[in-house]
Amino acid sequence: MEMQTGAPLPNFFQPHPNLGDAVNHNFIASEVEGGVFLDQLAPGAVLHVETKNRCYTLVNRGEGKALISGHPTYCPEPVLVEIDGSNWGGSMLKTAFVGRGMHLEFRHPDYHTIVTSRILDVRAA
């Protein structure tokens, strides 16, 4: 017997046969750990991103852009950056995603590409 709840089913990543086990594992782990796609947030939405070394505040500006603050050198005051996404400590990127257990990657207008330490938590403000 199938129970109807009316709640939409989540659209989880399906392992792809052309990707290696490690790659498929990383994508699935990112969904288990949790995170958020910036393009699914309204402009003006605020995220608090705690990494191993810092606590950042992101204000979504839409189209892949965000105001970010929280680093004493790169963004002591909010600066407009382009959020590339999150990576697993290498060159593979989950675009427009801010995920626990991953590293946030963004392009700063003065310092070029910046990669944070490992993300411990992502919370909506």
XYZ file of C-alpha atoms in Angstrom:
125
model
C 0.000 0.000 0.000
C 1.430 3.397 -0.988
C 0.892 6.310 1.373
C 0.253 9.736 -0.156
C 1.611 12.659 1.896
C 1.349 15.450 -0.651
C 5.002 16.391 0.007
C 7.221 16.596 -3.073
C 9.930 13.958 -3.302
C 13.491 15.297 -3.197
C 15.470 15.159 -6.419
C 18.566 13.296 -5.211
C 21.663 12.792 -7.330
C 21.647 9.479 -9.172
C 25.070 7.818 -9.578
C 26.257 8.088 -13.146
C 27.867 5.053 -14.816
C 30.456 7.227 -16.615
C 31.736 8.761 -13.359
C 34.124 7.004 -11.019
C 33.024 5.659 -7.660
C 34.849 8.463 -5.803
C 33.103 11.154 -7.855
C 29.663 9.585 -7.418
C 30.404 9.192 -3.700
C 31.315 12.891 -3.362
C 28.105 14.059 -5.009
C 25.964 11.779 -2.869
C 27.880 12.717 0.309
C 27.295 16.424 -0.408
C 23.546 15.802 -0.372
C 23.743 13.764 2.834
C 25.924 16.370 4.570
C 23.610 19.156 3.443
C 23.955 22.500 1.793
C 22.166 24.930 -0.425
C 22.151 25.906 -4.090
C 22.431 29.695 -4.263
C 20.247 29.875 -7.350
C 17.389 28.431 -5.263
C 17.607 31.302 -2.757
C 15.813 34.598 -3.129
C 17.974 37.674 -3.693
C 18.737 39.145 -0.277
C 18.707 35.759 1.492
C 21.448 35.561 4.117
C 23.600 32.525 4.917
C 26.026 32.038 7.788
C 28.842 29.758 6.674
C 31.115 28.384 9.378
C 34.395 26.943 8.124
C 37.224 25.352 10.072
C 38.972 28.738 10.314
C 36.337 31.477 9.864
C 32.670 32.428 10.005
C 31.387 34.103 6.847
C 28.159 35.906 6.088
C 26.835 35.652 2.527
C 24.035 37.820 1.180
C 22.701 36.389 -2.066
C 22.577 38.941 -4.883
C 21.385 36.531 -7.564
C 23.020 35.384 -10.783
C 25.885 33.733 -8.876
C 26.870 36.856 -6.980
C 26.915 37.459 -3.232
C 28.146 39.947 -0.700
C 30.587 38.119 1.560
C 32.275 39.146 4.793
C 34.136 37.407 7.577
C 37.803 37.174 6.580
C 40.170 39.778 8.086
C 42.191 40.181 4.862
C 39.912 39.309 1.934
C 36.537 40.530 3.169
C 36.534 42.280 6.559
C 33.623 44.334 5.167
C 31.056 42.972 2.698
C 32.464 42.710 -0.825
C 30.629 41.603 -3.965
C 32.042 38.307 -5.257
C 31.083 35.623 -7.746
C 30.348 32.321 -6.032
C 31.699 29.468 -8.143
C 30.433 26.772 -5.769
C 32.028 24.238 -3.471
C 34.754 21.666 -4.029
C 36.048 18.638 -2.182
C 39.584 19.994 -1.796
C 40.528 19.509 -5.437
C 39.574 20.867 -8.831
C 36.105 19.263 -9.108
C 33.412 21.831 -8.374
C 29.734 21.531 -7.475
C 28.617 24.806 -9.039
C 26.458 27.366 -7.222
C 26.427 25.099 -4.137
C 27.522 25.840 -0.564
C 27.881 22.492 1.178
C 28.955 21.087 4.515
C 32.165 19.113 4.373
C 33.263 21.001 1.262
C 35.320 24.148 0.532
C 33.615 27.326 -0.686
C 35.193 28.748 -3.839
C 34.567 32.326 -4.933
C 36.113 34.987 -7.165
C 37.128 38.173 -5.403
C 37.529 41.374 -7.464
C 41.009 42.047 -6.010
C 42.343 38.644 -4.924
C 41.009 36.426 -7.742
C 39.922 32.893 -6.727
C 39.681 32.150 -3.011
C 39.021 28.721 -1.528
C 37.989 28.520 2.122
C 38.840 25.884 4.684
C 36.370 23.004 5.112
C 32.759 24.113 5.700
C 31.445 22.875 9.048
C 27.978 24.397 8.931
C 25.646 26.378 6.662
C 22.648 28.146 8.228
C 20.018 30.520 6.932
C 19.890 33.728 8.945
